[in-house]
């Protein structure tokens, strides 16, 4: 790691350099009281299926990733973990299972969010937990979750109770419905239901969208104002609105960042962690997403604080946003308070200061340029940052007693980069005064906290990156680290490991379990055909094989070269080999079955019988067979379907089982 001594050094600086104009003096004092309570920096798992591959990592690499995210004074040292309350539907990069597929079903071990929350708490017992639904199972309401507010409130409350009863997890915050219209009656009903179940400690964050409507409603409705504890907005661009501040509620950027985790992404994150408070008075910022643990060719690749999407190799990448986070989280805790005298620097950039009320002080300074700190959203208005500026501080009140401050700094872009390095000796403070040289695109923490960085500060490099292994086989017999088969990423529907007691040859299977159309979060509404993808999006010449069982109705498929996932999965193209309950088969070039190119009668009964499907593709040749009998072999002609995932799935939301899955390279 290169030193940035010539570019970012923050030392005691006596202002005698004639070429640098005199600067303002920034006063930091507790006289007159402190500012708002600091509520913490967080990461978001979900919205959706963003941590899907992490649970499949081998040890010790899985634990190493978790340490970088949650272990205090190590990596990001996150203070809040926000997770999706799974709703059986696509919610950006996949669908997450609900704890209640139906009204008479409860299961608090499905998926991986429970496991993730336990691991976070294991490393940091003080971390706060926050749950939010993106989608809901269909039985909750007719297309939206509010026809019966009591029913929906009970559904969400059971998730919180299950977290405590089954996993010993205390949920601290709960939201309403991610980025969707909310119902005021439902919010009030949720508060009552929580209180009736001895969950008065759970705080309600509303409404995980924009500022305006919830602020208007809280101002106009005293009863609503009593039950909304925090106003949370998404991607606020570091700004809130006057009405939100007038509510007197804590304001959060309850989802932010969503930017590729390269050095520019880290600079974006550093800037908004400071300026969300400086400009918008937001006391918590939560990054979407926690860790990019989903396939690169799904939406928003590598938009996590770090990347861990190769469990087959153990490879992961500790990305720069981890270290940008550390500048705040290693030297503060929720419950600290911001000082009132924070703001922008004359030469560009910003500073915040936080205190614990016991004499400790932490100052975070960022000077990120417009060019190198743009987030994906929203548009960043132009501004300028001086190449170098002298920043003078005057400490007052209890802070006048401070004699020195320890310095940590980072520079993520340009030459002489550095990542969360300690620079010594400490800055001397004389009579409460000190000066700092601040360079463009640098991030500094000045603190009274003497932090010993025990070597080795981080783990050795993870194993080398490697392509998805072929041949790949899964007989779904376990053991499993979650309810889902390793490496499969459900894009519509929910595919769970299942014990089939009626078939000795297929005891362990994977089953599509959703039988009612869920309440979707995606605007277009994903496909009516559940699908789970696996492997490498760049696969071209492969054979995909699987045993399938259509239990009663619908159909089943295997697929190759599936070209997309996410909320646009309904438009997916590829080669799809289907068998249907009416004993027919088909080859389609799309999931929606709008482009069927081959079909016929199967010489077997489909419903209730296991069938082996094989789909071969090489160049412009595609061949399909059922139970060893060739159904077709053909040239596709010119097609846009050049490469893609392997997949399995069902027709409509019906029970279908899968076993003995194989994908292999063909030459």
XYZ file of C-alpha atoms in Angstrom:
667
model
C 0.000 0.000 0.000
C 1.565 3.289 -1.089
C 2.159 6.027 1.440
C 0.412 9.349 0.920
C 2.782 11.379 3.068
C 3.244 13.957 0.322
C -0.416 14.194 -0.549
C -2.711 13.661 2.456
C -0.654 14.230 5.590
C -2.598 15.784 8.458
C -0.151 17.238 10.951
C -0.010 20.231 13.222
C 0.349 23.008 10.712
C 1.537 26.470 11.781
C -0.018 28.971 9.434
C 3.035 30.734 8.040
C 2.793 29.592 4.417
C 2.409 32.895 2.584
C 1.012 31.322 -0.585
C -1.993 29.909 1.283
C -4.632 32.515 2.166
C -5.874 32.773 5.719
C -8.843 30.524 6.371
C -11.847 30.634 8.627
C -11.670 29.293 12.154
C -14.176 26.536 12.815
C -15.336 26.423 16.428
C -16.244 23.113 18.046
C -17.752 23.438 21.496
C -20.298 21.869 23.803
C -21.195 25.232 25.315
C -24.907 25.683 24.757
C -25.382 21.942 24.493
C -24.697 19.286 21.910
C -26.587 18.576 18.699
C -28.594 15.586 17.518
C -28.062 12.015 18.669
C -25.950 9.934 16.282
C -27.878 6.768 15.404
C -25.208 4.859 13.488
C -23.970 3.744 10.078
C -25.586 0.659 8.583
C -25.707 -1.805 5.732
C -28.735 -3.360 4.051
C -29.076 -7.042 3.199
C -32.039 -7.546 0.920
C -34.043 -5.657 -1.558
C -33.393 -8.270 -2.636
C -31.335 -11.366 -2.247
C -28.131 -9.322 -2.178
C -26.457 -11.628 0.377
C -27.597 -14.807 -1.369
C -24.170 -16.334 -2.122
C -22.485 -15.428 1.166
C -24.068 -18.245 3.148
C -22.536 -20.782 0.733
C -18.934 -19.635 1.298
C -16.552 -22.170 2.817
C -14.766 -21.415 6.059
C -12.639 -19.574 6.982
C -13.551 -17.152 4.204
C -17.183 -16.766 5.172
C -16.231 -15.748 8.703
C -13.612 -13.375 7.351
C -16.198 -11.565 5.238
C -18.497 -11.315 8.253
C -15.649 -9.916 10.338
C -14.945 -7.217 7.744
C -18.602 -6.200 7.904
C -19.464 -6.436 11.594
C -16.479 -6.961 13.886
C -15.859 -3.807 15.942
C -12.633 -1.939 15.211
C -11.749 -4.234 12.329
C -13.383 -3.423 8.979
C -16.609 -1.522 8.413
C -17.672 -2.180 12.042
C -21.283 -1.512 11.079
C -23.639 -0.265 13.750
C -26.982 -1.107 12.084
C -27.994 -4.158 10.046
C -31.133 -3.687 7.988
C -32.643 -6.793 6.386
C -35.510 -7.598 4.088
C -38.544 -9.272 5.616
C -38.856 -11.784 2.804
C -42.094 -11.718 0.846
C -41.762 -14.604 -1.661
C -41.242 -12.210 -4.594
C -38.526 -10.580 -6.681
C -37.192 -7.435 -5.044
C -34.172 -6.397 -7.192
C -31.625 -9.227 -7.453
C -33.838 -12.108 -6.410
C -36.732 -13.209 -4.253
C -36.433 -13.918 -0.538
C -38.676 -16.433 1.245
C -41.389 -15.350 3.656
C -41.731 -16.729 7.163
C -45.396 -17.357 6.254
C -46.013 -18.714 2.759
C -49.672 -19.060 3.758
C -51.890 -17.958 6.625
C -51.469 -21.279 8.451
C -47.707 -21.583 7.824
C -44.949 -20.293 10.079
C -41.250 -21.065 9.635
C -38.521 -18.904 11.107
C -35.536 -20.722 9.623
C -36.097 -20.046 5.909
C -33.538 -18.120 3.964
C -30.313 -16.593 5.240
C -31.295 -13.300 6.876
C -31.803 -14.997 10.274
C -28.334 -16.482 10.002
C -26.860 -13.141 8.960
C -28.440 -11.311 11.899
C -27.125 -13.942 14.309
C -23.616 -13.630 12.881
C -23.747 -9.840 13.133
C -24.876 -10.016 16.762
C -22.211 -12.611 17.535
C -19.538 -10.122 16.478
C -21.178 -6.981 17.817
C -23.867 -7.531 20.470
C -24.675 -3.802 20.313
C -25.549 -3.749 16.608
C -29.098 -2.570 15.913
C -31.462 -4.669 13.760
C -34.018 -3.219 11.336
C -36.562 -5.165 9.277
C -38.489 -3.928 6.233
C -40.812 -5.701 3.762
C -40.363 -5.286 0.001
C -43.050 -7.792 -0.989
C -45.751 -9.781 0.756
C -47.171 -13.265 0.236
C -50.419 -13.153 -1.693
C -52.668 -14.243 1.171
C -51.962 -10.997 3.061
C -54.080 -8.926 0.635
C -55.514 -8.633 -2.843
C -52.575 -7.190 -4.753
C -51.523 -4.766 -2.007
C -50.997 -5.294 1.722
C -53.543 -2.942 3.262
C -57.093 -4.336 2.757
C -56.847 -5.800 6.248
C -54.408 -3.718 8.305
C -54.735 -5.994 11.322
C -53.738 -9.029 9.254
C -50.677 -7.320 7.767
C -49.614 -5.920 11.141
C -49.890 -9.400 12.652
C -47.813 -10.843 9.803
C -44.965 -8.354 10.376
C -45.179 -8.668 14.158
C -44.844 -12.445 13.926
C -41.547 -11.971 12.066
C -40.252 -9.864 14.962
C -41.525 -12.339 17.558
C -40.015 -15.249 15.622
C -36.650 -13.522 15.512
C -36.660 -13.388 19.318
C -38.223 -16.766 20.069
C -36.241 -18.880 17.595
C -32.972 -16.966 17.270
C -32.745 -14.799 20.385
C -32.633 -11.663 18.209
C -34.098 -8.352 19.358
C -35.351 -6.285 16.428
C -34.973 -2.562 17.131
C -36.627 -0.938 14.091
C -39.309 -1.900 11.594
C -40.431 -0.201 8.397
C -43.690 -0.151 6.420
C -43.337 -1.100 2.723
C -40.196 -0.288 0.793
C -40.623 2.695 -1.564
C -44.366 2.116 -1.916
C -47.485 4.013 -0.921
C -48.332 3.500 2.726
C -51.602 3.448 4.622
C -51.874 5.648 7.701
C -54.338 3.286 9.357
C -51.883 0.432 8.871
C -49.032 2.353 10.545
C -51.231 3.044 13.574
C -52.407 -0.566 13.630
C -48.828 -1.816 13.460
C -47.916 0.260 16.518
C -50.884 -1.142 18.456
C -50.083 -4.717 17.418
C -46.464 -4.330 18.456
C -47.471 -2.905 21.827
C -50.058 -5.653 22.376
C -47.253 -8.187 21.869
C -44.894 -6.521 24.365
C -42.804 -4.991 21.593
C -43.054 -1.354 22.638
C -39.279 -1.063 22.278
C -39.513 -1.572 18.484
C -39.373 1.806 16.771
C -41.278 2.484 13.544
C -39.384 4.017 10.622
C -41.634 5.604 7.999
C -41.880 5.470 5.166
C -38.665 4.364 3.350
C -39.487 6.513 0.337
C -39.316 10.281 -0.023
C -39.691 13.026 2.583
C -42.818 14.892 1.574
C -45.922 12.802 2.150
C -44.895 11.251 5.454
C -43.785 14.661 6.753
C -47.118 16.205 5.746
C -49.058 13.385 7.361
C -47.072 13.486 10.598
C -47.551 17.253 10.839
C -51.284 16.988 10.155
C -52.108 13.932 12.282
C -51.104 14.043 15.974
C -51.988 10.374 16.422
C -49.688 9.372 13.556
C -46.981 11.626 14.979
C -47.100 9.613 18.203
C -46.466 6.282 16.497
C -43.833 7.263 13.894
C -40.487 7.330 15.663
C -38.149 8.056 12.743
C -38.632 9.480 9.260
C -36.529 7.568 6.763
C -35.951 8.585 3.140
C -34.070 6.935 0.286
C -31.286 8.506 -1.777
C -31.895 12.021 -0.444
C -28.837 13.553 -2.117
C -27.676 14.742 1.343
C -30.757 16.986 1.657
C -33.947 16.790 3.666
C -36.869 19.216 3.455
C -37.911 21.881 5.996
C -41.152 20.096 6.824
C -39.298 16.901 7.700
C -37.120 18.833 10.115
C -40.171 20.583 11.559
C -41.634 17.243 12.640
C -38.953 17.019 15.306
C -38.373 13.370 14.391
C -34.933 11.890 13.828
C -34.240 11.868 10.086
C -32.438 8.954 8.439
C -31.108 8.153 5.021
C -32.625 4.706 5.502
C -31.268 3.579 2.118
C -28.429 5.314 0.308
C -25.235 4.789 -1.723
C -26.162 2.077 -4.310
C -22.919 2.749 -6.170
C -20.219 0.519 -7.671
C -17.708 -0.194 -4.916
C -14.588 1.107 -6.637
C -12.522 4.086 -5.375
C -15.078 6.560 -6.752
C -17.828 4.669 -4.975
C -15.875 4.884 -1.729
C -15.485 8.639 -2.221
C -19.227 8.941 -2.824
C -19.872 7.048 0.409
C -17.405 9.160 2.402
C -19.018 12.357 1.154
C -22.600 11.394 1.966
C -21.730 9.967 5.394
C -20.679 13.484 6.370
C -22.994 15.626 4.313
C -26.187 13.744 5.094
C -25.898 15.344 8.512
C -24.311 18.626 7.475
C -26.916 19.376 4.787
C -29.901 17.278 5.786
C -29.595 16.726 9.534
C -29.766 12.944 8.996
C -28.424 11.030 11.962
C -28.097 7.617 10.309
C -27.098 6.474 6.827
C -27.651 2.903 5.642
C -25.918 1.577 2.541
C -27.640 -0.526 -0.096
C -26.191 -2.919 -0.123
C -24.285 -4.589 2.667
C -22.231 -6.973 0.540
C -22.435 -7.677 -3.184
C -22.984 -11.400 -2.769
C -24.982 -12.021 -5.947
C -24.003 -12.815 -9.515
C -22.302 -9.972 -11.382
C -24.802 -10.054 -14.231
C -27.804 -9.446 -12.015
C -28.890 -5.803 -11.539
C -26.551 -3.327 -9.831
C -23.426 -5.509 -9.799
C -20.923 -4.837 -7.018
C -22.972 -2.109 -5.382
C -22.144 -3.436 -1.916
C -19.670 -2.141 0.637
C -17.546 -5.111 -0.436
C -17.874 -8.043 -2.862
C -18.214 -11.745 -2.033
C -19.831 -13.519 -4.980
C -17.591 -16.528 -5.580
C -18.313 -19.098 -2.874
C -16.995 -21.903 -5.119
C -13.511 -20.353 -5.048
C -13.604 -18.565 -1.684
C -12.528 -15.343 -3.403
C -13.783 -12.047 -1.987
C -12.724 -8.419 -2.279
C -12.442 -5.939 0.584
C -13.548 -2.858 -1.311
C -12.750 0.742 -0.444
C -16.193 1.633 1.008
C -15.310 -0.646 3.934
C -12.506 1.739 4.903
C -14.550 4.859 4.266
C -17.055 3.484 6.772
C -14.338 2.784 9.331
C -13.454 6.476 9.540
C -16.738 7.016 11.390
C -17.628 3.683 12.991
C -14.275 2.955 14.663
C -14.416 6.183 16.652
C -18.115 6.629 17.475
C -21.083 4.631 18.740
C -24.848 5.125 18.459
C -25.777 7.432 21.300
C -22.910 9.833 20.707
C -24.039 13.319 19.739
C -23.123 15.599 16.896
C -21.753 18.991 17.793
C -23.811 21.915 16.586
C -20.872 23.628 14.883
C -20.447 21.397 11.851
C -20.617 22.338 8.204
C -18.772 22.972 4.955
C -15.172 24.019 4.558
C -14.346 27.264 2.778
C -12.282 25.387 0.197
C -14.871 22.671 -0.358
C -15.641 19.509 1.541
C -17.247 19.134 4.942
C -16.603 18.291 8.563
C -18.639 16.737 11.341
C -17.753 16.364 14.995
C -19.214 13.930 17.498
C -18.822 13.559 21.248
C -19.670 10.865 23.776
C -20.401 13.273 26.651
C -17.432 11.878 28.574
C -14.706 14.025 27.051
C -14.076 12.103 23.828
C -14.253 13.915 20.514
C -14.124 12.607 16.937
C -13.894 14.877 13.876
C -14.357 13.504 10.349
C -13.245 15.699 7.434
C -13.838 14.889 3.769
C -12.699 16.859 0.731
C -14.112 14.707 -2.055
C -14.161 16.298 -5.493
C -17.223 16.418 -7.709
C -15.474 14.402 -10.398
C -14.568 11.482 -8.152
C -17.453 11.241 -5.666
C -20.604 11.004 -7.768
C -23.078 8.447 -6.493
C -25.380 6.593 -8.879
C -28.277 8.708 -7.674
C -29.377 11.461 -7.420
C -27.681 13.965 -9.747
C -24.839 15.746 -7.947
C -24.857 19.536 -8.546
C -21.490 21.066 -9.519
C -19.121 22.268 -6.820
C -15.380 22.720 -6.430
C -12.772 21.621 -3.912
C -9.405 23.331 -3.450
C -6.321 21.182 -4.144
C -5.155 22.049 -0.641
C -6.552 24.132 2.196
C -5.497 24.965 5.741
C -8.340 24.248 8.132
C -8.194 25.958 11.540
C -10.201 24.640 14.480
C -10.882 26.157 17.877
C -12.119 23.817 20.585
C -14.283 25.255 23.327
C -16.069 24.180 26.473
C -15.019 20.807 27.811
C -12.940 20.219 24.681
C -10.463 22.970 25.615
C -8.770 20.373 27.819
C -7.838 18.234 24.806
C -4.076 18.303 24.199
C -3.729 16.066 21.154
C -5.721 14.230 18.495
C -4.873 11.004 16.704
C -5.057 11.081 12.909
C -6.376 8.469 10.460
C -6.646 9.122 6.756
C -7.578 7.645 3.387
C -7.209 8.620 -0.234
C -9.047 6.320 -2.607
C -8.462 7.969 -6.007
C -5.486 9.355 -7.872
C -1.822 8.843 -7.028
C -0.400 7.755 -3.672
C -3.571 6.112 -2.429
C -4.047 5.085 1.194
C -6.751 3.155 2.977
C -7.474 3.916 6.615
C -3.892 4.473 7.700
C -2.849 5.942 10.988
C -0.488 8.906 10.687
C 1.636 10.029 13.588
C 2.637 11.784 15.672
C -0.733 13.035 16.953
C -1.767 16.602 16.245
C -0.931 18.875 19.168
C -3.732 21.096 20.417
C -2.638 24.324 22.126
C -5.195 26.414 23.945
C -7.895 24.560 22.056
C -6.408 25.558 18.694
C -4.989 23.395 15.938
C -4.672 23.514 12.154
C -4.844 20.772 9.568
C -3.678 20.618 5.980
C -6.549 19.097 3.979
C -5.916 17.784 0.478
C -8.459 17.221 -2.269
C -10.019 13.722 -2.342
C -8.723 12.889 1.127
C -10.645 11.643 4.149
C -9.460 12.315 7.703
C -10.502 11.292 11.169
C -9.110 13.281 14.113
C -9.982 11.738 17.447
C -9.183 11.491 21.114
C -9.732 7.725 20.854
C -6.370 5.987 20.987
C -6.952 2.988 18.782
C -4.324 0.300 18.611
C -4.380 -1.348 15.225
C -3.191 -4.835 16.032
C -1.226 -6.396 13.187
C -2.276 -8.084 11.062
C -5.029 -5.526 10.629
C -6.747 -7.639 8.015
C -6.686 -11.191 6.796
C -4.352 -12.549 4.127
C -5.637 -12.228 0.595
C -8.548 -14.514 -0.181
C -8.068 -17.304 -2.765
C -7.726 -16.316 -6.392
C -10.825 -15.642 -8.423
C -12.009 -18.625 -10.462
C -14.864 -19.278 -12.895
C -17.882 -21.281 -11.818
C -16.757 -24.946 -11.806
C -17.914 -27.356 -14.493
C -19.246 -29.936 -14.392
C -21.510 -28.855 -11.544
C -23.862 -31.311 -9.880
C -26.396 -31.011 -7.064
C -28.671 -33.795 -5.865
C -30.202 -31.511 -3.209
C -29.570 -34.010 -0.428
C -27.815 -31.449 1.769
C -26.437 -30.563 4.149
C -27.555 -27.013 3.542
C -26.664 -23.755 5.267
C -30.098 -22.342 4.559
C -33.416 -23.531 3.157
C -32.085 -23.012 -0.355
C -29.673 -25.020 -2.462
C -26.211 -23.530 -2.737
C -25.497 -21.175 -5.647
C -29.094 -21.097 -6.943
C -30.607 -17.620 -7.037
C -34.404 -17.525 -7.094
C -35.680 -14.806 -9.433
C -39.395 -15.522 -9.159
C -41.025 -17.916 -6.715
C -39.260 -19.708 -3.882
C -37.277 -22.926 -4.323
C -36.631 -24.801 -1.083
C -34.820 -27.973 -0.136
C -37.460 -30.636 0.477
C -37.683 -34.150 1.883
C -39.830 -36.254 -0.427
C -40.949 -39.225 1.660
C -43.006 -40.746 -1.160
C -40.112 -41.484 -3.516
C -37.120 -43.560 -2.339
C -35.144 -42.561 -5.450
C -35.743 -38.857 -4.900
C -35.729 -38.301 -1.140
C -33.852 -35.004 -1.151
C -35.186 -32.569 -3.774
C -35.613 -28.877 -4.440
C -39.248 -27.790 -4.575
C -40.948 -24.653 -5.876
C -43.287 -23.946 -2.968
C -45.274 -20.781 -3.796
C -48.831 -21.525 -4.931
C -50.348 -18.040 -4.810
C -49.231 -14.987 -6.743
C -47.427 -12.712 -4.241
C -47.824 -8.978 -3.765
C -44.983 -7.783 -5.945
C -42.577 -4.951 -5.282
C -41.280 -4.653 -8.851
C -43.228 -2.098 -10.845
C -43.809 -4.334 -13.864
C -44.488 -7.404 -11.790
C -42.090 -10.279 -12.446
C -42.854 -13.428 -14.380
C -45.731 -15.758 -13.667
C -43.294 -18.634 -14.088
C -41.006 -19.158 -11.090
C -37.339 -19.463 -12.048
C -34.040 -19.975 -10.236
C -30.764 -19.247 -12.038
C -27.319 -20.623 -11.364
C -23.773 -20.400 -12.667
C -21.983 -18.137 -15.086
C -23.821 -15.608 -17.241
C -21.144 -16.106 -19.901
C -21.949 -19.764 -20.463
C -22.623 -20.638 -24.093
C -21.985 -24.292 -24.940
C -23.421 -26.335 -22.073
C -25.812 -29.154 -21.336
C -28.329 -28.599 -18.537
C -29.971 -31.723 -17.117
C -32.411 -32.284 -14.281
C -35.076 -34.679 -13.035
C -38.424 -32.884 -12.699
C -41.718 -33.780 -11.018
C -44.902 -31.847 -11.820
C -46.972 -32.677 -8.765
C -50.480 -31.772 -9.947
C -50.732 -28.865 -12.393
C -48.636 -26.507 -14.492
C -45.301 -27.599 -15.878
C -41.541 -27.605 -15.404
C -38.495 -26.536 -17.404
C -34.729 -26.586 -17.629
C -33.025 -23.680 -19.377
C -29.716 -22.526 -20.801
C -28.393 -19.094 -21.835
C -30.902 -17.240 -19.648
C -29.948 -13.661 -20.370
C -31.184 -11.699 -17.357
C -32.570 -11.600 -13.831
C -34.071 -9.037 -11.482
C -37.317 -7.172 -11.995
C -37.092 -7.721 -15.773
C -36.987 -11.511 -15.430
C -40.397 -11.787 -17.091
C -38.698 -10.688 -20.337
C -35.895 -13.239 -20.049
C -34.673 -14.876 -23.253
C -32.850 -18.184 -23.552
C -33.505 -21.808 -24.435
C -36.311 -23.256 -22.300
C -37.275 -26.938 -22.494
C -40.714 -27.475 -20.945
C -42.956 -30.395 -20.025
C -46.583 -29.670 -19.155
C -49.319 -31.312 -17.134
C -51.240 -32.143 -20.360
C -48.365 -34.485 -21.368
C -46.901 -32.117 -23.981
C -43.468 -30.577 -24.339
C -42.147 -27.355 -25.871
C -38.983 -25.453 -26.682
C -39.329 -21.704 -26.228
C -36.874 -18.887 -26.666
C -38.377 -16.980 -23.738
C -39.644 -17.493 -20.211
C -43.012 -15.943 -21.053
C -43.766 -18.669 -23.649
C -44.493 -16.083 -26.315
C -41.925 -17.541 -28.695
C -42.473 -21.312 -28.852
C -40.439 -22.823 -31.696
C -40.933 -26.550 -31.168
C -43.458 -28.747 -29.411
C -45.235 -32.047 -29.357
C -46.748 -34.874 -27.377
C -44.651 -36.612 -24.737
C -44.841 -40.392 -24.727
C -45.417 -40.465 -20.994
C -47.681 -39.127 -18.270
C -46.224 -35.942 -16.825
C -48.184 -35.365 -13.606
C -46.949 -37.391 -10.665
C -44.048 -38.970 -12.579
C -40.353 -38.108 -12.558
C -38.859 -37.173 -15.939
C -35.268 -36.505 -16.953
C -34.826 -33.402 -19.108
C -31.614 -32.659 -21.025
C -31.011 -29.428 -22.914
C -27.867 -29.133 -25.046
C -26.658 -25.945 -26.715
C -23.545 -25.399 -28.777
C -23.197 -22.399 -31.047
C -26.414 -22.242 -33.065
C -27.358 -25.869 -32.340
C -29.867 -26.732 -29.623
C -31.045 -30.232 -28.750
C -33.509 -31.463 -26.184
C -34.480 -34.849 -24.801
C -36.824 -36.320 -22.219
C -36.041 -39.591 -20.468
C -33.269 -40.252 -22.982
C -35.514 -39.800 -26.029
C -34.465 -36.992 -28.358
C -37.322 -34.549 -28.844
C -35.588 -32.186 -31.271
C -32.228 -31.118 -32.661
C -32.150 -27.921 -34.661
C -30.269 -24.874 -35.821
C -31.514 -21.759 -34.142
C -30.577 -19.314 -36.888
C -29.505 -15.780 -35.993
C -30.482 -15.138 -32.375
C -29.679 -12.542 -29.718
C -29.315 -15.413 -27.212
C -25.546 -15.796 -27.155
C -24.856 -16.607 -23.488
C -26.463 -16.784 -20.094
C -27.229 -18.639 -16.879
C -28.521 -22.161 -16.476
C -31.913 -22.332 -14.791
C -34.796 -24.476 -13.608
C -38.377 -23.452 -13.016
C -42.092 -24.073 -13.182
C -45.130 -22.913 -15.091
C -47.173 -20.616 -12.889
C -47.077 -20.807 -9.105
C -47.391 -24.565 -8.724
C -45.596 -27.255 -6.762
C -42.780 -28.735 -8.835
C -39.772 -30.732 -7.622
C -36.247 -30.991 -9.048
C -33.473 -33.504 -8.459
C -30.073 -34.563 -9.781
C -29.247 -31.254 -11.426
C -26.192 -31.220 -13.707
C -24.661 -28.548 -15.895
C -21.632 -29.508 -17.967
C -19.478 -27.944 -20.631
C -19.808 -29.420 -24.120
C -17.171 -28.994 -26.815
